[in-house]
Amino acid sequence: MSVPKSVSRSVPSAVSVAAVATSRMSIQTQGTGFTDLTADVAEFLNEVGAKEGALMLFIRHTSASLTIQENAVPSVLVDLTTALSKVAPENAGWIHDTEGPDDMPAHIKTMLTATSLQIPVLNGKLALGTWQAIYLIEHRRVPHRREIVLQFIGAT
Amino acid sequence: MSVPKSVSRSVPSAVSVAAVATSRMSIQTQGTGFTDLTADVAEFLNEVGAKEGALMLFIRHTSASLTIQENAVPSVLVDLTTALSKVAPENAGWIHDTEGPDDMPAHIKTMLTATSLQIPVLNGKLALGTWQAIYLIEHRRVPHRREIVLQFIGAT
Amino acid sequence: MSVPKSVSRSVPSAVSVAAVATSRMSIQTQGTGFTDLTADVAEFLNEVGAKEGALMLFIRHTSASLTIQENAVPSVLVDLTTALSKVAPENAGWIHDTEGPDDMPAHIKTMLTATSLQIPVLNGKLALGTWQAIYLIEHRRVPHRREIVLQFIGAT
């Protein structure tokens, strides 16, 4: 399954690292679903004058998570939600059920997706692909206030 | 599924980056299960005088992994173990079975969780949420000695 | 399930951070399967004179992803492919099917694996374990050209 490859690579660029910039973000979710944070992250990079380096997002919860996914077709997000619910269904005999039937599935979905994301920043912009957006995924049914730490390390 | 949002964000703080500090950690597991490393990571940050930046953990194995999960209720960890075993059961017709029936499921569980974690460090402390702990997950039945690299990049 | 532990840790080493070095990589895949990028990443580190720090890979796509997995036994990669197909099968009633039956499964597989990887660099070398390799996973059936950003932050 490990296939032959054809690889090319650009000449590396290098700059001095000068700064780590941090900001805490608070997001009110509307219950289960995806929230696009791409524009908010871009605004943060602009505000701190980020030029070249790495951007990290870290979510301070275990029943909501982060992912980078398709930004063009909303039905993709519906299917991603369905896929997570198939892997971690409610009422599947979970021992931990004191916080509601959607709580333990939310922890499982968080473990299988991401608690932190890292994205390169080049020329002051997120190096996302054309079809990529940054999403918070709320796994609980009820709206929650969620906290994310944004951190840029690199040249400003 | 992409929901409207209400976002607020703090004014960014910025410091100069001065150091990358690294340490190798060795953990003896007791077979399948979770080992809480949060206090060990905090001790490392204290020892290197970390102030603001990012902490990375990297596990040098493909049959054990890392996750950030609920720290309060032990039954959550039991259910997470069950969920991983449902996604990657033993004796499911895996081609690779020369290292025991728990080996291929261990590789799958590692792929679906994390080989590295990144956590912001603010004011010398891990910016974990109230209910978050850092865990090593041993996926093999038999106890193993596991190696993790800790690395802090930021201001000291 | 949270087990007793026996932890030891080396005395931390520390160096000054001086640089962030970036390169874009382009990989022609041959359709579904794993492509080993370990040697290409090592070449990049050598080229930029990386000494101590962190290496990030970021893939700019939502239907191909990254993982660190077993480098010795090819049958492991076959079973990993099977496992992902069981979690995200084709023709499972996905709403999003306009780009072919393998497209929505590819997005789900990407969400459950990794869009970015972080690996410590020590003494100019990737701190991978003996059995670890860095793989791009192509989730689509048809060959694609994929872009990855490589970024080293640390001392050069």
PDB file of N, CA, C and O in Angstrom, chain B residues 18-28 30 33-36 40 43 47-48 56 58-62 78 87 92 94-96 104 107 116 118 150-151, chain C residues 1-10 12-17 52-54 68-70 73 75-76 78-80 83 86-87 118 120 122 127-129 132:
ATOM      1  N   ALA B  18      12.719  32.917  23.377  1.00  0.00           N
ATOM      2  CA  ALA B  18      14.147  32.833  23.658  1.00  0.00           C
ATOM      3  C   ALA B  18      14.679  31.408  23.658  1.00  0.00           C
ATOM      4  O   ALA B  18      15.865  31.206  23.464  1.00  0.00           O
ATOM      5  N   ALA B  19      13.841  30.429  23.886  1.00  0.00           N
ATOM      6  CA  ALA B  19      14.410  29.111  24.146  1.00  0.00           C
ATOM      7  C   ALA B  19      13.563  27.974  23.608  1.00  0.00           C
ATOM      8  O   ALA B  19      12.345  28.095  23.447  1.00  0.00           O
ATOM      9  N   VAL B  20      14.239  26.872  23.304  1.00  0.00           N
ATOM     10  CA  VAL B  20      13.572  25.591  23.131  1.00  0.00           C
ATOM     11  C   VAL B  20      14.214  24.640  24.138  1.00  0.00           C
ATOM     12  O   VAL B  20      15.432  24.489  24.169  1.00  0.00           O
ATOM     13  N   ALA B  21      13.381  24.078  24.999  1.00  0.00           N
ATOM     14  CA  ALA B  21      13.870  23.178  26.046  1.00  0.00           C
ATOM     15  C   ALA B  21      13.275  21.795  25.823  1.00  0.00           C
ATOM     16  O   ALA B  21      12.088  21.662  25.531  1.00  0.00           O
ATOM     17  N   THR B  22      14.092  20.778  25.950  1.00  0.00           N
ATOM     18  CA  THR B  22      13.666  19.420  25.619  1.00  0.00           C
ATOM     19  C   THR B  22      14.031  18.442  26.729  1.00  0.00           C
ATOM     20  O   THR B  22      15.055  18.593  27.390  1.00  0.00           O
ATOM     21  N   SER B  23      13.170  17.447  26.930  1.00  0.00           N
ATOM     22  CA  SER B  23      13.482  16.382  27.885  1.00  0.00           C
ATOM     23  C   SER B  23      12.834  15.094  27.393  1.00  0.00           C
ATOM     24  O   SER B  23      11.779  15.112  26.774  1.00  0.00           O
ATOM     25  N   ARG B  24      13.492  13.982  27.641  1.00  0.00           N
ATOM     26  CA  ARG B  24      12.927  12.688  27.272  1.00  0.00           C
ATOM     27  C   ARG B  24      12.359  12.037  28.524  1.00  0.00           C
ATOM     28  O   ARG B  24      12.979  12.050  29.578  1.00  0.00           O
ATOM     29  N   MET B  25      11.179  11.479  28.380  1.00  0.00           N
ATOM     30  CA  MET B  25      10.481  10.879  29.506  1.00  0.00           C
ATOM     31  C   MET B  25      10.300   9.395  29.225  1.00  0.00           C
ATOM     32  O   MET B  25      10.032   9.008  28.085  1.00  0.00           O
ATOM     33  N   SER B  26      10.393   8.582  30.239  1.00  0.00           N
ATOM     34  CA  SER B  26      10.195   7.147  30.076  1.00  0.00           C
ATOM     35  C   SER B  26       9.103   6.715  31.042  1.00  0.00           C
ATOM     36  O   SER B  26       9.146   7.044  32.224  1.00  0.00           O
ATOM     37  N   ILE B  27       8.095   6.022  30.518  1.00  0.00           N
ATOM     38  CA  ILE B  27       6.940   5.632  31.342  1.00  0.00           C
ATOM     39  C   ILE B  27       6.731   4.124  31.241  1.00  0.00           C
ATOM     40  O   ILE B  27       6.632   3.585  30.151  1.00  0.00           O
ATOM     41  N   GLN B  28       6.647   3.475  32.388  1.00  0.00           N
ATOM     42  CA  GLN B  28       6.354   2.047  32.429  1.00  0.00           C
ATOM     43  C   GLN B  28       4.842   1.890  32.541  1.00  0.00           C
ATOM     44  O   GLN B  28       4.251   2.287  33.540  1.00  0.00           O
ATOM     45  N   GLN B  30       1.201  -0.396  32.563  1.00  0.00           N
ATOM     46  CA  GLN B  30       0.778  -1.636  33.217  1.00  0.00           C
ATOM     47  C   GLN B  30      -0.117  -2.455  32.287  1.00  0.00           C
ATOM     48  O   GLN B  30      -0.945  -3.230  32.757  1.00  0.00           O
ATOM     49  N   GLY B  33      -4.599   0.787  29.085  1.00  0.00           N
ATOM     50  CA  GLY B  33      -5.189   1.775  29.982  1.00  0.00           C
ATOM     51  C   GLY B  33      -4.536   3.135  29.853  1.00  0.00           C
ATOM     52  O   GLY B  33      -3.623   3.331  29.050  1.00  0.00           O
ATOM     53  N   PHE B  34      -5.030   4.071  30.645  1.00  0.00           N
ATOM     54  CA  PHE B  34      -4.622   5.478  30.597  1.00  0.00           C
ATOM     55  C   PHE B  34      -3.659   5.803  31.741  1.00  0.00           C
ATOM     56  O   PHE B  34      -3.889   5.391  32.877  1.00  0.00           O
ATOM     57  N   THR B  35      -2.609   6.562  31.438  1.00  0.00           N
ATOM     58  CA  THR B  35      -1.685   7.053  32.459  1.00  0.00           C
ATOM     59  C   THR B  35      -1.696   8.575  32.426  1.00  0.00           C
ATOM     60  O   THR B  35      -1.406   9.170  31.383  1.00  0.00           O
ATOM     61  N   ASP B  36      -2.024   9.209  33.535  1.00  0.00           N
ATOM     62  CA  ASP B  36      -2.117  10.672  33.617  1.00  0.00           C
ATOM     63  C   ASP B  36      -0.713  11.275  33.753  1.00  0.00           C
ATOM     64  O   ASP B  36      -0.004  10.995  34.718  1.00  0.00           O
ATOM     65  N   ASP B  40       3.578  15.501  35.627  1.00  0.00           N
ATOM     66  CA  ASP B  40       4.952  15.358  35.139  1.00  0.00           C
ATOM     67  C   ASP B  40       5.300  16.454  34.144  1.00  0.00           C
ATOM     68  O   ASP B  40       6.417  16.970  34.124  1.00  0.00           O
ATOM     69  N   GLU B  43       5.796  19.701  36.006  1.00  0.00           N
ATOM     70  CA  GLU B  43       7.111  19.697  36.668  1.00  0.00           C
ATOM     71  C   GLU B  43       8.213  20.075  35.682  1.00  0.00           C
ATOM     72  O   GLU B  43       9.132  20.829  36.017  1.00  0.00           O
ATOM     73  N   GLU B  47      10.717  23.252  35.918  1.00  0.00           N
ATOM     74  CA  GLU B  47      12.161  23.028  35.929  1.00  0.00           C
ATOM     75  C   GLU B  47      12.888  23.896  34.902  1.00  0.00           C
ATOM     76  O   GLU B  47      13.993  24.387  35.163  1.00  0.00           O
ATOM     77  N   VAL B  48      12.265  24.084  33.708  1.00  0.00           N
ATOM     78  CA  VAL B  48      12.928  24.880  32.668  1.00  0.00           C
ATOM     79  C   VAL B  48      12.563  26.357  32.766  1.00  0.00           C
ATOM     80  O   VAL B  48      13.037  27.167  31.975  1.00  0.00           O
ATOM     81  N   MET B  56       4.968  20.737  23.670  1.00  0.00           N
ATOM     82  CA  MET B  56       4.637  19.588  22.821  1.00  0.00           C
ATOM     83  C   MET B  56       5.010  18.298  23.533  1.00  0.00           C
ATOM     84  O   MET B  56       6.048  18.218  24.185  1.00  0.00           O
ATOM     85  N   PHE B  58       5.492  14.220  22.384  1.00  0.00           N
ATOM     86  CA  PHE B  58       5.582  13.343  21.212  1.00  0.00           C
ATOM     87  C   PHE B  58       5.898  11.935  21.694  1.00  0.00           C
ATOM     88  O   PHE B  58       6.886  11.719  22.388  1.00  0.00           O
ATOM     89  N   ILE B  59       5.065  10.953  21.340  1.00  0.00           N
ATOM     90  CA  ILE B  59       5.305   9.574  21.769  1.00  0.00           C
ATOM     91  C   ILE B  59       5.973   8.800  20.633  1.00  0.00           C
ATOM     92  O   ILE B  59       5.548   8.872  19.480  1.00  0.00           O
ATOM     93  N   ARG B  60       7.047   8.098  20.967  1.00  0.00           N
ATOM     94  CA  ARG B  60       7.905   7.471  19.956  1.00  0.00           C
ATOM     95  C   ARG B  60       7.480   6.023  19.665  1.00  0.00           C
ATOM     96  O   ARG B  60       8.325   5.142  19.523  1.00  0.00           O
ATOM     97  N   HIS B  61       6.166   5.798  19.571  1.00  0.00           N
ATOM     98  CA  HIS B  61       5.651   4.442  19.380  1.00  0.00           C
ATOM     99  C   HIS B  61       4.431   4.464  18.459  1.00  0.00           C
ATOM    100  O   HIS B  61       3.787   5.500  18.312  1.00  0.00           O
ATOM    101  N   THR B  62       4.087   3.297  17.895  1.00  0.00           N
ATOM    102  CA  THR B  62       2.914   3.199  17.022  1.00  0.00           C
ATOM    103  C   THR B  62       1.846   2.253  17.584  1.00  0.00           C
ATOM    104  O   THR B  62       0.876   1.933  16.893  1.00  0.00           O
ATOM    105  N   VAL B  78     -12.885   4.290  30.991  1.00  0.00           N
ATOM    106  CA  VAL B  78     -13.338   2.921  30.666  1.00  0.00           C
ATOM    107  C   VAL B  78     -14.124   2.944  29.351  1.00  0.00           C
ATOM    108  O   VAL B  78     -13.878   2.130  28.451  1.00  0.00           O
ATOM    109  N   VAL B  87     -14.118   0.283  17.458  1.00  0.00           N
ATOM    110  CA  VAL B  87     -13.631   0.735  16.150  1.00  0.00           C
ATOM    111  C   VAL B  87     -12.543  -0.204  15.630  1.00  0.00           C
ATOM    112  O   VAL B  87     -12.442  -0.447  14.425  1.00  0.00           O
ATOM    113  N   ALA B  92     -10.556  -9.465  13.848  1.00  0.00           N
ATOM    114  CA  ALA B  92     -11.502  -8.972  12.835  1.00  0.00           C
ATOM    115  C   ALA B  92     -10.967  -9.243  11.438  1.00  0.00           C
ATOM    116  O   ALA B  92     -11.323  -8.544  10.486  1.00  0.00           O
ATOM    117  N   TRP B  94      -7.704  -9.099  10.473  1.00  0.00           N
ATOM    118  CA  TRP B  94      -6.522  -8.310  10.105  1.00  0.00           C
ATOM    119  C   TRP B  94      -5.464  -9.224   9.492  1.00  0.00           C
ATOM    120  O   TRP B  94      -5.231 -10.331   9.960  1.00  0.00           O
ATOM    121  N   ILE B  95      -4.824  -8.754   8.451  1.00  0.00           N
ATOM    122  CA  ILE B  95      -3.756  -9.520   7.786  1.00  0.00           C
ATOM    123  C   ILE B  95      -2.530  -9.604   8.690  1.00  0.00           C
ATOM    124  O   ILE B  95      -1.874 -10.636   8.785  1.00  0.00           O
ATOM    125  N   HIS B  96      -2.213  -8.468   9.331  1.00  0.00           N
ATOM    126  CA  HIS B  96      -1.025  -8.407  10.195  1.00  0.00           C
ATOM    127  C   HIS B  96      -1.370  -8.966  11.575  1.00  0.00           C
ATOM    128  O   HIS B  96      -1.958  -8.279  12.410  1.00  0.00           O
ATOM    129  N   MET B 104      -2.402  -5.257  15.855  1.00  0.00           N
ATOM    130  CA  MET B 104      -2.973  -4.447  14.771  1.00  0.00           C
ATOM    131  C   MET B 104      -4.028  -3.485  15.306  1.00  0.00           C
ATOM    132  O   MET B 104      -4.010  -2.294  14.939  1.00  0.00           O
ATOM    133  N   HIS B 107      -2.262  -0.422  16.542  1.00  0.00           N
ATOM    134  CA  HIS B 107      -1.842   0.532  15.505  1.00  0.00           C
ATOM    135  C   HIS B 107      -3.015   1.398  15.045  1.00  0.00           C
ATOM    136  O   HIS B 107      -2.880   2.601  14.847  1.00  0.00           O
ATOM    137  N   SER B 116       1.201  13.216  18.789  1.00  0.00           N
ATOM    138  CA  SER B 116       1.732  14.406  19.453  1.00  0.00           C
ATOM    139  C   SER B 116       0.601  15.281  19.953  1.00  0.00           C
ATOM    140  O   SER B 116      -0.508  15.264  19.413  1.00  0.00           O
ATOM    141  N   GLN B 118      -0.136  19.424  21.525  1.00  0.00           N
ATOM    142  CA  GLN B 118       0.403  20.774  21.730  1.00  0.00           C
ATOM    143  C   GLN B 118      -0.518  21.516  22.689  1.00  0.00           C
ATOM    144  O   GLN B 118      -1.734  21.514  22.479  1.00  0.00           O
ATOM    145  N   LEU B 150       9.350  15.618  25.562  1.00  0.00           N
ATOM    146  CA  LEU B 150       8.702  16.871  25.968  1.00  0.00           C
ATOM    147  C   LEU B 150       9.497  18.019  25.386  1.00  0.00           C
ATOM    148  O   LEU B 150      10.732  18.017  25.473  1.00  0.00           O
ATOM    149  N   GLN B 151       8.815  19.004  24.817  1.00  0.00           N
ATOM    150  CA  GLN B 151       9.533  20.142  24.279  1.00  0.00           C
ATOM    151  C   GLN B 151       8.737  21.424  24.509  1.00  0.00           C
ATOM    152  O   GLN B 151       7.554  21.494  24.170  1.00  0.00           O
TER     153      GLN B 151
ATOM    154  N   MET C   1      -9.185   2.597  34.981  1.00  0.00           N
ATOM    155  CA  MET C   1      -8.330   2.380  33.814  1.00  0.00           C
ATOM    156  C   MET C   1      -7.092   3.282  33.873  1.00  0.00           C
ATOM    157  O   MET C   1      -6.161   3.103  33.122  1.00  0.00           O
ATOM    158  N   SER C   2      -7.100   4.314  34.747  1.00  0.00           N
ATOM    159  CA  SER C   2      -5.902   5.139  34.876  1.00  0.00           C
ATOM    160  C   SER C   2      -4.968   4.388  35.799  1.00  0.00           C
ATOM    161  O   SER C   2      -5.269   4.192  36.975  1.00  0.00           O
ATOM    162  N   VAL C   3      -3.849   3.947  35.252  1.00  0.00           N
ATOM    163  CA  VAL C   3      -3.019   2.977  35.949  1.00  0.00           C
ATOM    164  C   VAL C   3      -1.881   3.641  36.706  1.00  0.00           C
ATOM    165  O   VAL C   3      -1.494   4.761  36.390  1.00  0.00           O
ATOM    166  N   PRO C   4      -1.340   2.945  37.727  1.00  0.00           N
ATOM    167  CA  PRO C   4      -0.145   3.449  38.410  1.00  0.00           C
ATOM    168  C   PRO C   4       1.006   3.557  37.420  1.00  0.00           C
ATOM    169  O   PRO C   4       1.016   2.896  36.404  1.00  0.00           O
ATOM    170  N   LYS C   5       1.968   4.391  37.715  1.00  0.00           N
ATOM    171  CA  LYS C   5       3.010   4.580  36.716  1.00  0.00           C
ATOM    172  C   LYS C   5       4.389   4.646  37.340  1.00  0.00           C
ATOM    173  O   LYS C   5       4.533   4.894  38.531  1.00  0.00           O
ATOM    174  N   SER C   6       5.362   4.456  36.485  1.00  0.00           N
ATOM    175  CA  SER C   6       6.743   4.596  36.886  1.00  0.00           C
ATOM    176  C   SER C   6       7.375   5.467  35.827  1.00  0.00           C
ATOM    177  O   SER C   6       7.538   5.050  34.694  1.00  0.00           O
ATOM    178  N   VAL C   7       7.679   6.700  36.196  1.00  0.00           N
ATOM    179  CA  VAL C   7       8.134   7.681  35.223  1.00  0.00           C
ATOM    180  C   VAL C   7       9.547   8.128  35.539  1.00  0.00           C
ATOM    181  O   VAL C   7       9.859   8.408  36.694  1.00  0.00           O
ATOM    182  N   SER C   8      10.399   8.203  34.545  1.00  0.00           N
ATOM    183  CA  SER C   8      11.690   8.859  34.705  1.00  0.00           C
ATOM    184  C   SER C   8      11.858   9.860  33.587  1.00  0.00           C
ATOM    185  O   SER C   8      11.216   9.747  32.549  1.00  0.00           O
ATOM    186  N   ARG C   9      12.710  10.861  33.812  1.00  0.00           N
ATOM    187  CA  ARG C   9      12.847  11.909  32.808  1.00  0.00           C
ATOM    188  C   ARG C   9      14.269  12.426  32.803  1.00  0.00           C
ATOM    189  O   ARG C   9      14.889  12.565  33.862  1.00  0.00           O
ATOM    190  N   SER C  10      14.796  12.748  31.636  1.00  0.00           N
ATOM    191  CA  SER C  10      16.159  13.259  31.536  1.00  0.00           C
ATOM    192  C   SER C  10      16.211  14.722  31.963  1.00  0.00           C
ATOM    193  O   SER C  10      15.208  15.433  31.927  1.00  0.00           O
ATOM    194  N   PRO C  12      16.551  18.451  31.400  1.00  0.00           N
ATOM    195  CA  PRO C  12      16.240  19.182  30.167  1.00  0.00           C
ATOM    196  C   PRO C  12      17.467  19.853  29.559  1.00  0.00           C
ATOM    197  O   PRO C  12      18.346  20.326  30.281  1.00  0.00           O
ATOM    198  N   SER C  13      17.508  19.909  28.249  1.00  0.00           N
ATOM    199  CA  SER C  13      18.506  20.712  27.548  1.00  0.00           C
ATOM    200  C   SER C  13      17.813  21.950  27.019  1.00  0.00           C
ATOM    201  O   SER C  13      16.614  21.927  26.784  1.00  0.00           O
ATOM    202  N   ALA C  14      18.533  23.039  26.820  1.00  0.00           N
ATOM    203  CA  ALA C  14      17.913  24.257  26.306  1.00  0.00           C
ATOM    204  C   ALA C  14      18.848  24.977  25.357  1.00  0.00           C
ATOM    205  O   ALA C  14      20.053  25.011  25.562  1.00  0.00           O
ATOM    206  N   VAL C  15      18.274  25.529  24.297  1.00  0.00           N
ATOM    207  CA  VAL C  15      19.048  26.327  23.341  1.00  0.00           C
ATOM    208  C   VAL C  15      18.225  27.556  22.978  1.00  0.00           C
ATOM    209  O   VAL C  15      17.038  27.635  23.281  1.00  0.00           O
ATOM    210  N   SER C  16      18.862  28.530  22.339  1.00  0.00           N
ATOM    211  CA  SER C  16      18.127  29.699  21.854  1.00  0.00           C
ATOM    212  C   SER C  16      17.417  29.373  20.549  1.00  0.00           C
ATOM    213  O   SER C  16      17.946  28.647  19.719  1.00  0.00           O
ATOM    214  N   VAL C  17      16.217  29.917  20.410  1.00  0.00           N
ATOM    215  CA  VAL C  17      15.494  29.767  19.149  1.00  0.00           C
ATOM    216  C   VAL C  17      15.949  30.877  18.216  1.00  0.00           C
ATOM    217  O   VAL C  17      16.016  32.028  18.611  1.00  0.00           O
ATOM    218  N   GLU C  52      17.983  21.945  16.895  1.00  0.00           N
ATOM    219  CA  GLU C  52      17.056  21.524  17.947  1.00  0.00           C
ATOM    220  C   GLU C  52      15.788  22.362  17.848  1.00  0.00           C
ATOM    221  O   GLU C  52      15.857  23.588  17.776  1.00  0.00           O
ATOM    222  N   GLY C  53      14.651  21.700  17.850  1.00  0.00           N
ATOM    223  CA  GLY C  53      13.398  22.420  17.714  1.00  0.00           C
ATOM    224  C   GLY C  53      12.274  21.476  17.325  1.00  0.00           C
ATOM    225  O   GLY C  53      12.301  20.296  17.694  1.00  0.00           O
ATOM    226  N   ALA C  54      11.308  21.992  16.577  1.00  0.00           N
ATOM    227  CA  ALA C  54      10.136  21.198  16.201  1.00  0.00           C
ATOM    228  C   ALA C  54       9.874  21.305  14.710  1.00  0.00           C
ATOM    229  O   ALA C  54       9.980  22.386  14.121  1.00  0.00           O
ATOM    230  N   ILE C  68       1.686   9.162  11.522  1.00  0.00           N
ATOM    231  CA  ILE C  68       2.968   8.532  11.852  1.00  0.00           C
ATOM    232  C   ILE C  68       2.655   7.095  12.210  1.00  0.00           C
ATOM    233  O   ILE C  68       1.847   6.844  13.102  1.00  0.00           O
ATOM    234  N   GLN C  69       3.236   6.154  11.452  1.00  0.00           N
ATOM    235  CA  GLN C  69       2.885   4.756  11.673  1.00  0.00           C
ATOM    236  C   GLN C  69       4.065   3.815  11.414  1.00  0.00           C
ATOM    237  O   GLN C  69       5.115   4.254  10.946  1.00  0.00           O
ATOM    238  N   GLU C  70       3.859   2.597  11.771  1.00  0.00           N
ATOM    239  CA  GLU C  70       4.771   1.469  11.553  1.00  0.00           C
ATOM    240  C   GLU C  70       5.479   1.521  10.192  1.00  0.00           C
ATOM    241  O   GLU C  70       4.827   1.661   9.158  1.00  0.00           O
ATOM    242  N   VAL C  73       6.424  -3.252   8.465  1.00  0.00           N
ATOM    243  CA  VAL C  73       5.602  -4.331   7.924  1.00  0.00           C
ATOM    244  C   VAL C  73       4.514  -3.755   7.007  1.00  0.00           C
ATOM    245  O   VAL C  73       3.570  -3.121   7.478  1.00  0.00           O
ATOM    246  N   SER C  75       2.003  -4.989   5.604  1.00  0.00           N
ATOM    247  CA  SER C  75       0.631  -5.445   5.840  1.00  0.00           C
ATOM    248  C   SER C  75      -0.084  -4.566   6.870  1.00  0.00           C
ATOM    249  O   SER C  75      -1.310  -4.481   6.868  1.00  0.00           O
ATOM    250  N   VAL C  76       0.685  -3.895   7.746  1.00  0.00           N
ATOM    251  CA  VAL C  76       0.054  -2.952   8.686  1.00  0.00           C
ATOM    252  C   VAL C  76      -0.664  -1.851   7.915  1.00  0.00           C
ATOM    253  O   VAL C  76      -1.797  -1.474   8.258  1.00  0.00           O
ATOM    254  N   VAL C  78      -1.919  -1.997   4.922  1.00  0.00           N
ATOM    255  CA  VAL C  78      -3.124  -2.568   4.305  1.00  0.00           C
ATOM    256  C   VAL C  78      -4.262  -2.601   5.329  1.00  0.00           C
ATOM    257  O   VAL C  78      -5.395  -2.180   5.045  1.00  0.00           O
ATOM    258  N   ASP C  79      -3.957  -3.076   6.533  1.00  0.00           N
ATOM    259  CA  ASP C  79      -4.984  -3.160   7.581  1.00  0.00           C
ATOM    260  C   ASP C  79      -5.457  -1.776   8.034  1.00  0.00           C
ATOM    261  O   ASP C  79      -6.637  -1.596   8.356  1.00  0.00           O
ATOM    262  N   LEU C  80      -4.559  -0.799   8.062  1.00  0.00           N
ATOM    263  CA  LEU C  80      -4.978   0.573   8.412  1.00  0.00           C
ATOM    264  C   LEU C  80      -5.972   1.100   7.374  1.00  0.00           C
ATOM    265  O   LEU C  80      -6.960   1.749   7.722  1.00  0.00           O
ATOM    266  N   ALA C  83      -9.253  -0.579   8.016  1.00  0.00           N
ATOM    267  CA  ALA C  83      -9.905  -0.031   9.215  1.00  0.00           C
ATOM    268  C   ALA C  83     -10.591   1.298   8.912  1.00  0.00           C
ATOM    269  O   ALA C  83     -11.729   1.537   9.342  1.00  0.00           O
ATOM    270  N   LYS C  86     -13.766   0.710   7.039  1.00  0.00           N
ATOM    271  CA  LYS C  86     -14.872   0.218   7.870  1.00  0.00           C
ATOM    272  C   LYS C  86     -15.551   1.365   8.611  1.00  0.00           C
ATOM    273  O   LYS C  86     -16.770   1.385   8.765  1.00  0.00           O
ATOM    274  N   VAL C  87     -14.753   2.328   9.071  1.00  0.00           N
ATOM    275  CA  VAL C  87     -15.325   3.475   9.792  1.00  0.00           C
ATOM    276  C   VAL C  87     -16.061   4.406   8.825  1.00  0.00           C
ATOM    277  O   VAL C  87     -17.082   4.991   9.175  1.00  0.00           O
ATOM    278  N   GLN C 118       3.495  17.095  14.277  1.00  0.00           N
ATOM    279  CA  GLN C 118       4.621  17.799  14.906  1.00  0.00           C
ATOM    280  C   GLN C 118       5.593  16.760  15.438  1.00  0.00           C
ATOM    281  O   GLN C 118       5.180  15.829  16.124  1.00  0.00           O
ATOM    282  N   PRO C 120       9.568  16.404  17.289  1.00  0.00           N
ATOM    283  CA  PRO C 120      10.753  17.090  17.821  1.00  0.00           C
ATOM    284  C   PRO C 120      11.981  16.782  16.960  1.00  0.00           C
ATOM    285  O   PRO C 120      12.099  15.689  16.409  1.00  0.00           O
ATOM    286  N   LEU C 122      16.083  16.718  17.413  1.00  0.00           N
ATOM    287  CA  LEU C 122      17.154  16.720  18.415  1.00  0.00           C
ATOM    288  C   LEU C 122      18.468  16.391  17.727  1.00  0.00           C
ATOM    289  O   LEU C 122      18.542  15.411  16.967  1.00  0.00           O
ATOM    290  N   ALA C 127      13.187  13.047  16.013  1.00  0.00           N
ATOM    291  CA  ALA C 127      13.196  12.163  17.185  1.00  0.00           C
ATOM    292  C   ALA C 127      12.145  11.059  17.061  1.00  0.00           C
ATOM    293  O   ALA C 127      11.431  10.740  18.020  1.00  0.00           O
ATOM    294  N   LEU C 128      12.063  10.455  15.872  1.00  0.00           N
ATOM    295  CA  LEU C 128      11.118   9.349  15.665  1.00  0.00           C
ATOM    296  C   LEU C 128      11.599   8.097  16.398  1.00  0.00           C
ATOM    297  O   LEU C 128      12.801   7.881  16.539  1.00  0.00           O
ATOM    298  N   GLY C 129      10.644   7.263  16.800  1.00  0.00           N
ATOM    299  CA  GLY C 129      10.999   5.955  17.331  1.00  0.00           C
ATOM    300  C   GLY C 129      11.482   5.041  16.214  1.00  0.00           C
ATOM    301  O   GLY C 129      11.301   5.328  15.018  1.00  0.00           O
ATOM    302  N   GLN C 132       8.831   4.128  13.594  1.00  0.00           N
ATOM    303  CA  GLN C 132       7.946   5.187  13.105  1.00  0.00           C
ATOM    304  C   GLN C 132       8.395   5.764  11.766  1.00  0.00           C
ATOM    305  O   GLN C 132       9.572   6.079  11.586  1.00  0.00           O
TER     306      GLN C 132
END
